[in-house]
PDB file of C-alpha atoms in Angstrom:
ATOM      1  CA  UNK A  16      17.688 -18.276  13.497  1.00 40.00           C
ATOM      2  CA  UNK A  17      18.719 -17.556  10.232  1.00 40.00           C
ATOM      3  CA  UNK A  18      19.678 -19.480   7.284  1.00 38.00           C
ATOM      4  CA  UNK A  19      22.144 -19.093   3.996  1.00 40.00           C
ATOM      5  CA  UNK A  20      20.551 -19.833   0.903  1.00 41.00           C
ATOM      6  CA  UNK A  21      21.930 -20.794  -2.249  1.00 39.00           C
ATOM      7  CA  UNK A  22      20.675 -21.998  -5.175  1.00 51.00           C
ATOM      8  CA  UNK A  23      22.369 -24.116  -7.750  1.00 34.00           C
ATOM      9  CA  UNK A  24      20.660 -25.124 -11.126  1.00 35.00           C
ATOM     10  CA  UNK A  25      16.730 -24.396  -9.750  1.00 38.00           C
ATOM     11  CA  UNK A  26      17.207 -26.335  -6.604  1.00 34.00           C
ATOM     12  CA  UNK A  27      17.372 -24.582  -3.146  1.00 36.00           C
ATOM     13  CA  UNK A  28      19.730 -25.669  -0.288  1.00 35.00           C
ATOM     14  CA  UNK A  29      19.614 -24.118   3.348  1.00 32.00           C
ATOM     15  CA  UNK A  30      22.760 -23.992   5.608  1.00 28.00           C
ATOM     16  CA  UNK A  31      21.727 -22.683   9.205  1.00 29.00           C
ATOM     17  CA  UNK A  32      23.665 -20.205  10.824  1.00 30.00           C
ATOM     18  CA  UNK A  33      22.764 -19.225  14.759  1.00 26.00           C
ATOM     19  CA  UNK A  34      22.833 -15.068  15.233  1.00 29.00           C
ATOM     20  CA  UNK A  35      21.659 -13.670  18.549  1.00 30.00           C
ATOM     21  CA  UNK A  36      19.680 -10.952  17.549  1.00 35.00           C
ATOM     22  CA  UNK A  37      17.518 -11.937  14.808  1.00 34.00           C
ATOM     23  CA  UNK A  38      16.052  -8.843  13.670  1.00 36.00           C
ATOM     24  CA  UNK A  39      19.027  -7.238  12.954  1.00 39.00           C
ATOM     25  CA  UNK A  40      21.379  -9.686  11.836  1.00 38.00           C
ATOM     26  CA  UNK A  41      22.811 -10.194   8.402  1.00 36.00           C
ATOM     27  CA  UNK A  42      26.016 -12.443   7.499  1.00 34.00           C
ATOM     28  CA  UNK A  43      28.617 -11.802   5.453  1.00 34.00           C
ATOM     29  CA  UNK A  44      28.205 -13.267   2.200  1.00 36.00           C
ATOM     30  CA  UNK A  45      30.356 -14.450  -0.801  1.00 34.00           C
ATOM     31  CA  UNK A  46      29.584 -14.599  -4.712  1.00 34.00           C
ATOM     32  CA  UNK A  47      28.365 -17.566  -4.435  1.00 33.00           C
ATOM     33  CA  UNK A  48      25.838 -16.950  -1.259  1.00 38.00           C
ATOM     34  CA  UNK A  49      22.300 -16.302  -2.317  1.00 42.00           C
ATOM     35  CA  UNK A  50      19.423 -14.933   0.000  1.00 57.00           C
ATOM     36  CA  UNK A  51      19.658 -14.872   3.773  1.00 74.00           C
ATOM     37  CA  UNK A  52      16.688 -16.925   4.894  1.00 83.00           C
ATOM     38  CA  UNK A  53      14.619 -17.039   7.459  1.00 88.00           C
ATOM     39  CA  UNK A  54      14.010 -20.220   9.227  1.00 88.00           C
ATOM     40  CA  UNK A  55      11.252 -19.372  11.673  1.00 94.00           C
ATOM     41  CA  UNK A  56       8.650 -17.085   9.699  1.00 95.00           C
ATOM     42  CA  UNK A  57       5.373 -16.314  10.667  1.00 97.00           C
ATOM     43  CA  UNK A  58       2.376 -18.299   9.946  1.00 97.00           C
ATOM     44  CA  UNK A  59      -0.033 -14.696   8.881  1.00 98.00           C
ATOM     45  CA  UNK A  60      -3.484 -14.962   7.616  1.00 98.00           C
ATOM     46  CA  UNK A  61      -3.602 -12.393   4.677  1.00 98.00           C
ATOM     47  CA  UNK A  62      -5.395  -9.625   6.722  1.00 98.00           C
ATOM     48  CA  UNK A  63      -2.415  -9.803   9.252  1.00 98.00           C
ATOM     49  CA  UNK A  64       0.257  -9.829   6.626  1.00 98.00           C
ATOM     50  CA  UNK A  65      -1.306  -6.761   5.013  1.00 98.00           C
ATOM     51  CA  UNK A  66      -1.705  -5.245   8.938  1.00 98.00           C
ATOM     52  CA  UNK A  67       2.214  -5.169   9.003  1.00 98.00           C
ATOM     53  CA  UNK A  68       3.117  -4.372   5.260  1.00 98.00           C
ATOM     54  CA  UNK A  69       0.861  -0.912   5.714  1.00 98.00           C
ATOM     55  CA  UNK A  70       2.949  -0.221   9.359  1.00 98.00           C
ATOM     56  CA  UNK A  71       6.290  -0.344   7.011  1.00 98.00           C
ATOM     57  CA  UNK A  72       5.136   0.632   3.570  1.00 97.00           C
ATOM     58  CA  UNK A  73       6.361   4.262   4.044  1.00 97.00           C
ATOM     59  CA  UNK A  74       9.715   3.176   6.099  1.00 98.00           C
ATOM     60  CA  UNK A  75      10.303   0.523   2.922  1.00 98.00           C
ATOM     61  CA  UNK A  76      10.104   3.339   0.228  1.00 97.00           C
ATOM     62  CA  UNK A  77      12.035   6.094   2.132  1.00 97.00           C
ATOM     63  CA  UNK A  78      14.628   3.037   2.289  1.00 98.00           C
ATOM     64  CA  UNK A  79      14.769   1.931  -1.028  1.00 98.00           C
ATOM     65  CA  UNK A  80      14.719   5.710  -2.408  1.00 98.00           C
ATOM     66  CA  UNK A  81      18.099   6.000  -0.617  1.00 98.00           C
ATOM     67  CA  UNK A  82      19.800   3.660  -3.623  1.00 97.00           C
ATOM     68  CA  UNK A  83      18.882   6.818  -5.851  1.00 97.00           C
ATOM     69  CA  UNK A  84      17.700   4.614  -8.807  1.00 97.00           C
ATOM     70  CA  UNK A  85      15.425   6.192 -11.268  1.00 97.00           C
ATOM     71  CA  UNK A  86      13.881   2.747 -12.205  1.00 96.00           C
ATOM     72  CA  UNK A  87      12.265   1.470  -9.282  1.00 97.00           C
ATOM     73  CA  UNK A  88      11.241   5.452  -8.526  1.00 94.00           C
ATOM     74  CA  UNK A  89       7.491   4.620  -7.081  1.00 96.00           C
ATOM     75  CA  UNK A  90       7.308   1.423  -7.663  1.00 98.00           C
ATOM     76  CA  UNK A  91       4.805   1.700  -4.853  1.00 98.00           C
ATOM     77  CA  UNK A  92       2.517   3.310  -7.152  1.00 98.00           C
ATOM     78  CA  UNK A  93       2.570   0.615 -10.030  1.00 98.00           C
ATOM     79  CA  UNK A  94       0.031  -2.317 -10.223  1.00 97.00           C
ATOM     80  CA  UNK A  95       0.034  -5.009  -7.962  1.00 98.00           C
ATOM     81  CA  UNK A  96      -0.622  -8.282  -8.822  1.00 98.00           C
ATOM     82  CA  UNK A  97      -1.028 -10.419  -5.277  1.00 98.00           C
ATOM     83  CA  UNK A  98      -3.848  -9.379  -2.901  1.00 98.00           C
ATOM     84  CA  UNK A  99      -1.552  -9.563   0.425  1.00 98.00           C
ATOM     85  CA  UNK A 100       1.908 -10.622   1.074  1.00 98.00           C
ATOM     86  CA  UNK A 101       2.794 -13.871   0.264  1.00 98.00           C
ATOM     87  CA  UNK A 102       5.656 -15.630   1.414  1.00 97.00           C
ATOM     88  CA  UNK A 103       7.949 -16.905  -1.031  1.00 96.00           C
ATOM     89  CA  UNK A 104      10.893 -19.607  -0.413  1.00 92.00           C
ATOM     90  CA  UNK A 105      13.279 -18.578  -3.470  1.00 91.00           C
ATOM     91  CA  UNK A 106      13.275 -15.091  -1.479  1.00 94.00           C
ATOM     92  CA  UNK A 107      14.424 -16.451   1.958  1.00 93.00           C
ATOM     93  CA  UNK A 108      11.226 -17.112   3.426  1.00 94.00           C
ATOM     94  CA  UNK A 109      10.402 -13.779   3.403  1.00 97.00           C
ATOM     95  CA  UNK A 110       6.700 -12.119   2.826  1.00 98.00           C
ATOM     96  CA  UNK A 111       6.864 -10.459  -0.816  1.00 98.00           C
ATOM     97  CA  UNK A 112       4.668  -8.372  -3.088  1.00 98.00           C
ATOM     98  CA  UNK A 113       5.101  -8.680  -6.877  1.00 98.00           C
ATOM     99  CA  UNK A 114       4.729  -5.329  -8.744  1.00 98.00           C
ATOM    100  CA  UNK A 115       5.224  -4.476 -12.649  1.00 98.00           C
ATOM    101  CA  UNK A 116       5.759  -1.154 -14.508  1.00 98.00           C
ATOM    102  CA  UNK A 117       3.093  -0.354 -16.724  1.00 97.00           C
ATOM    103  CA  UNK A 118       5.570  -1.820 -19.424  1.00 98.00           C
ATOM    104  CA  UNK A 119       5.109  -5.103 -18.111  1.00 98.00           C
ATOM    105  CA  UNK A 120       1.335  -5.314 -19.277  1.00 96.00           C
ATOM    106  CA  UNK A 121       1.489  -8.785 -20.428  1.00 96.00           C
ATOM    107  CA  UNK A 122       3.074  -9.907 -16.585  1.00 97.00           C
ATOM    108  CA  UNK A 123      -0.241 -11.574 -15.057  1.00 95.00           C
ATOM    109  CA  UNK A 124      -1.191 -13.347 -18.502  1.00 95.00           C
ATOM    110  CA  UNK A 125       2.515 -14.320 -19.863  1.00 96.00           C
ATOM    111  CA  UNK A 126       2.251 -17.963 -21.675  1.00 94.00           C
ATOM    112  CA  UNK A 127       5.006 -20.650 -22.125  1.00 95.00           C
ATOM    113  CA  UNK A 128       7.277 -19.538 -24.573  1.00 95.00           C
ATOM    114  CA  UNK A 129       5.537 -15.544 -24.601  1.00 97.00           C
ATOM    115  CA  UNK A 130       8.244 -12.722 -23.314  1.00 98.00           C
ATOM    116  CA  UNK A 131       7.705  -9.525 -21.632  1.00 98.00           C
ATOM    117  CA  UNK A 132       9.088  -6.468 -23.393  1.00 98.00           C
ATOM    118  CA  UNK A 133      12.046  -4.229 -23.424  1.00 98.00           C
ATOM    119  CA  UNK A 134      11.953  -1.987 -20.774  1.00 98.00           C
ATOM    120  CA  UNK A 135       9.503  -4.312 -18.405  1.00 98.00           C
ATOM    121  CA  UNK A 136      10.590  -3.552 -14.530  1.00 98.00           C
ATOM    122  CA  UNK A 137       9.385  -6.332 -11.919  1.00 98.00           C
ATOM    123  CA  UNK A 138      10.163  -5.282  -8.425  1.00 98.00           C
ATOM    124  CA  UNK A 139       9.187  -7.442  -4.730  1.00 98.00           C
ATOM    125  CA  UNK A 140       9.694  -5.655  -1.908  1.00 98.00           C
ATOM    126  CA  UNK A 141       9.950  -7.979   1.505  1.00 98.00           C
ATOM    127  CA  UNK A 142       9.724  -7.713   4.664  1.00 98.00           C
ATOM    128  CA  UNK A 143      10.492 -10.277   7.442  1.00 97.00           C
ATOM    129  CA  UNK A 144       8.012 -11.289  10.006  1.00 97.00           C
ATOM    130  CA  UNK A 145       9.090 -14.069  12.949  1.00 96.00           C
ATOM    131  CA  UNK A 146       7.085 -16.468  14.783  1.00 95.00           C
ATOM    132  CA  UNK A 147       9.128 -14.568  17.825  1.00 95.00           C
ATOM    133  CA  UNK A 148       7.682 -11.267  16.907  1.00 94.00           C
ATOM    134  CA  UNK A 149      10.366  -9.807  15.098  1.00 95.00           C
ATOM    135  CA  UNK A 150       8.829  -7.655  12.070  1.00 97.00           C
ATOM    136  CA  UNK A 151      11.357  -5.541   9.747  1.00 96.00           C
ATOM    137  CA  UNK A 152      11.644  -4.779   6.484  1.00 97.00           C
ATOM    138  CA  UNK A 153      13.745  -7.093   3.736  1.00 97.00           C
ATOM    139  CA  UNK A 154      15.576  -6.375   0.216  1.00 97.00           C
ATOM    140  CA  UNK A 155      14.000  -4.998  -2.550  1.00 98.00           C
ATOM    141  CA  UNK A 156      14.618  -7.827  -6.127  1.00 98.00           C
ATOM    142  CA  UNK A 157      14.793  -5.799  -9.709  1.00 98.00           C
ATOM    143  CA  UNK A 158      14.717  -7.334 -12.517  1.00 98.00           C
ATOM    144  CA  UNK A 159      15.017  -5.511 -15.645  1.00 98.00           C
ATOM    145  CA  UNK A 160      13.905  -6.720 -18.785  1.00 98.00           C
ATOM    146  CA  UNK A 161      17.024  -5.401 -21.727  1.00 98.00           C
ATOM    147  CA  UNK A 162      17.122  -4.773 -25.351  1.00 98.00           C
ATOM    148  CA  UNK A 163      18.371  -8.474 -26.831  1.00 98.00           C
ATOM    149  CA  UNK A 164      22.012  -8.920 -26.780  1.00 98.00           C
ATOM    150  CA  UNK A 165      22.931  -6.679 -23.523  1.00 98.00           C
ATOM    151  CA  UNK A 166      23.259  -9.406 -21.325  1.00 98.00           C
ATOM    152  CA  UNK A 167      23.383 -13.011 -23.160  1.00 97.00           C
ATOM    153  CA  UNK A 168      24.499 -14.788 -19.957  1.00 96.00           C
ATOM    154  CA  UNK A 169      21.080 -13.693 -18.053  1.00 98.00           C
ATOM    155  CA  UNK A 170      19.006 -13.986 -20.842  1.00 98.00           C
ATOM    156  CA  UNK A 171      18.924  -9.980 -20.933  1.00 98.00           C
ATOM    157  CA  UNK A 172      17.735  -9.466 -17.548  1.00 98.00           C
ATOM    158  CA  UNK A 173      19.156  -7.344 -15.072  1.00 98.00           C
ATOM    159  CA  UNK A 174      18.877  -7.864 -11.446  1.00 98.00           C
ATOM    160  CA  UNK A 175      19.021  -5.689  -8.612  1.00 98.00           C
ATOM    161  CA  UNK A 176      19.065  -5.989  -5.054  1.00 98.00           C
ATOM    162  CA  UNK A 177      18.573  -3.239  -3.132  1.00 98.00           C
ATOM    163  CA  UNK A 178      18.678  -3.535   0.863  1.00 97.00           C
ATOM    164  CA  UNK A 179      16.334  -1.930   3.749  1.00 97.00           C
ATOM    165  CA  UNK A 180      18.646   1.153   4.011  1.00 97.00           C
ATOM    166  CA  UNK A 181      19.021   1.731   0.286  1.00 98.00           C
ATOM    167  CA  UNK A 182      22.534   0.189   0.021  1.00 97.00           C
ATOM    168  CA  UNK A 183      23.266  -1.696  -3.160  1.00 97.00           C
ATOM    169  CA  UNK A 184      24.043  -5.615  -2.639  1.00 97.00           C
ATOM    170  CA  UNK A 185      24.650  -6.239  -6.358  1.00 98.00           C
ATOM    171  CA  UNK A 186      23.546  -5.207  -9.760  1.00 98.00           C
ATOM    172  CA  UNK A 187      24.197  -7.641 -12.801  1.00 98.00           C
ATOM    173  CA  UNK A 188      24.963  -4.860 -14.730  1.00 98.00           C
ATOM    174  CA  UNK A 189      26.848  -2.535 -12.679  1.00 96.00           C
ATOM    175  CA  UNK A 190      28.569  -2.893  -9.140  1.00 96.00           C
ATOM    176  CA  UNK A 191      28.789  -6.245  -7.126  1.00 96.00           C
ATOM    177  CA  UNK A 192      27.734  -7.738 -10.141  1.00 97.00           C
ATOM    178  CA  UNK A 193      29.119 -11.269  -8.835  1.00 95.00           C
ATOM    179  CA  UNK A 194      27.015 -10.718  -6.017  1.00 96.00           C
ATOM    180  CA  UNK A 195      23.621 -11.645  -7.575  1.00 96.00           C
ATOM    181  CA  UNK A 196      24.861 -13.755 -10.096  1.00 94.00           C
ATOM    182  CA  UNK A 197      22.532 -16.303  -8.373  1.00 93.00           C
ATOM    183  CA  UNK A 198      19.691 -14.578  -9.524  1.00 96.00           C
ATOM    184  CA  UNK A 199      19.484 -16.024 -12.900  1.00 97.00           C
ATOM    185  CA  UNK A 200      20.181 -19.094 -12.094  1.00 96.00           C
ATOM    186  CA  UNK A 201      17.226 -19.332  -9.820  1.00 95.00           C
ATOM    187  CA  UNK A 202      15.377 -17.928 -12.438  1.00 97.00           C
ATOM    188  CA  UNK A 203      16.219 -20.703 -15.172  1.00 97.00           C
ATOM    189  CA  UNK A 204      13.508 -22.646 -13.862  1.00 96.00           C
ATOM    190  CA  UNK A 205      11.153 -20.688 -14.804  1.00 97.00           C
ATOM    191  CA  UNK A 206      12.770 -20.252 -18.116  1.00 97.00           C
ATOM    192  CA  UNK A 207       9.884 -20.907 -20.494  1.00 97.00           C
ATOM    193  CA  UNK A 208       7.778 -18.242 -18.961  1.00 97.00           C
ATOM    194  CA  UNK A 209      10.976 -15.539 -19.608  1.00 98.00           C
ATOM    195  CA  UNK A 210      12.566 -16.411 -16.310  1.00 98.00           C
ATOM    196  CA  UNK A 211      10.001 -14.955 -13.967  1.00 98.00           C
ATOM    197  CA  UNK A 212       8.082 -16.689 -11.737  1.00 96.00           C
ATOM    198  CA  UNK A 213       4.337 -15.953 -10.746  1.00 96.00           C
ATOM    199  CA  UNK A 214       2.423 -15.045  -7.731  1.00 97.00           C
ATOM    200  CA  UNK A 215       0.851 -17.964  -5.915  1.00 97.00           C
ATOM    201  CA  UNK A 216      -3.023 -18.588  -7.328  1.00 96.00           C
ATOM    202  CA  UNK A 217      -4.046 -18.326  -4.083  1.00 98.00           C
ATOM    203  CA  UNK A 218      -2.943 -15.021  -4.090  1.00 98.00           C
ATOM    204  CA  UNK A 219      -3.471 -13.495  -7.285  1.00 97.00           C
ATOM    205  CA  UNK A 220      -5.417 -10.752  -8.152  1.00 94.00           C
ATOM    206  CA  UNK A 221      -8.446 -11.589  -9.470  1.00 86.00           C
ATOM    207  CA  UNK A 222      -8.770 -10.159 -13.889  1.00 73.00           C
TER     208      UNK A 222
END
């Protein structure tokens, strides 16, 4: 089973929709639909979460490479700031792992009221794991941190969502804009710490 997220002003509502195959299914979305979320996920210890990110770390980044965009080019490669995938609920119950760009130094000690600079690239990649089994990979979320004034209605972020096969869902400053409009408004609730949330303590990498 698979549910419609949306979010409106921080809070998170779930509409379940019934698909027969589960590990394949998507549903059509509007402007105003947010993340397709999963309502059965696996309970994983960390060691098995990591188990079945390493068995489609490889098929993930061939994937994502197919959207051709030269700023999530091996993300792979930049530092990681959770020990093992974590699931999160604002990214439809889906296991994530939060990486930065070397620009984003200040990402795992950012204050109330600090911001991360121009140019800072935050990028989860997901992948969906069942209580049935069912193991596949999820979107890849962008955000892109913009010089001040490019974008006053996302507080100069950019987001990007990138699907499995490396097909664009929506870009805030490009195609299908309307399509992740959401995105920010999620991310308003987290407004004091720039409009990104954190990794979960228990999974944070120890400094």
């Amino acid at each position: 089973m698979i549910a419609r997220h949306i979010c409106i002003s921080g809070i998170t509502a779930a509409f379940f929709v019934i698909f027969s195959d589960v590990s394949g299914a998507f549903a059509q979305t509007s402007e105003q639909d947010a993340h397709l979320a999963i309502e059965n996920p696996a309970d994983l210890s960390k060691d098995e979460a990591q188990q079945h990110y390493k068995s489609l770390i490889r098929r993930m980044a061939r994937g994502y490479a197919a959207a051709q965009l030269d700023l999530i080019l091996n993300y792979q490669a930049w530092p990681l700031f959770n020990d093992a995938p974590y699931i999160s609920a604002t990214h439809g119950q889906r296991y994530v792992n939060s990486y930065a760009n070397r620009m984003a130094h200040n990402y795992g000690t950012l204050q109330d009221g600090e911001v991360l600079p121009v140019g800072s690239v935050l990028a989860k990649d997901s992948m969906t794991v069942t209580d049935e089994g069912n193991v596949h990979p999820g979107a890849l979320f962008v955000m892109e941190k913009l010089p001040s004034g490019s974008s006053p209605d996302t507080a100069d972020w950019r987001y990007i969502m990138v699907m499995p096969d490396g097909s664009l869902f929506g870009d805030t400053m490009g195609d299908r804009a309307g399509a992740v409009a959401y995105c920010h408004v999620c991310h308003e609730a987290v407004a004091d710490r720039d409009y990104t949330f954190y990794v979960p303590e228990e999974y944070r990498i120890p400094k």
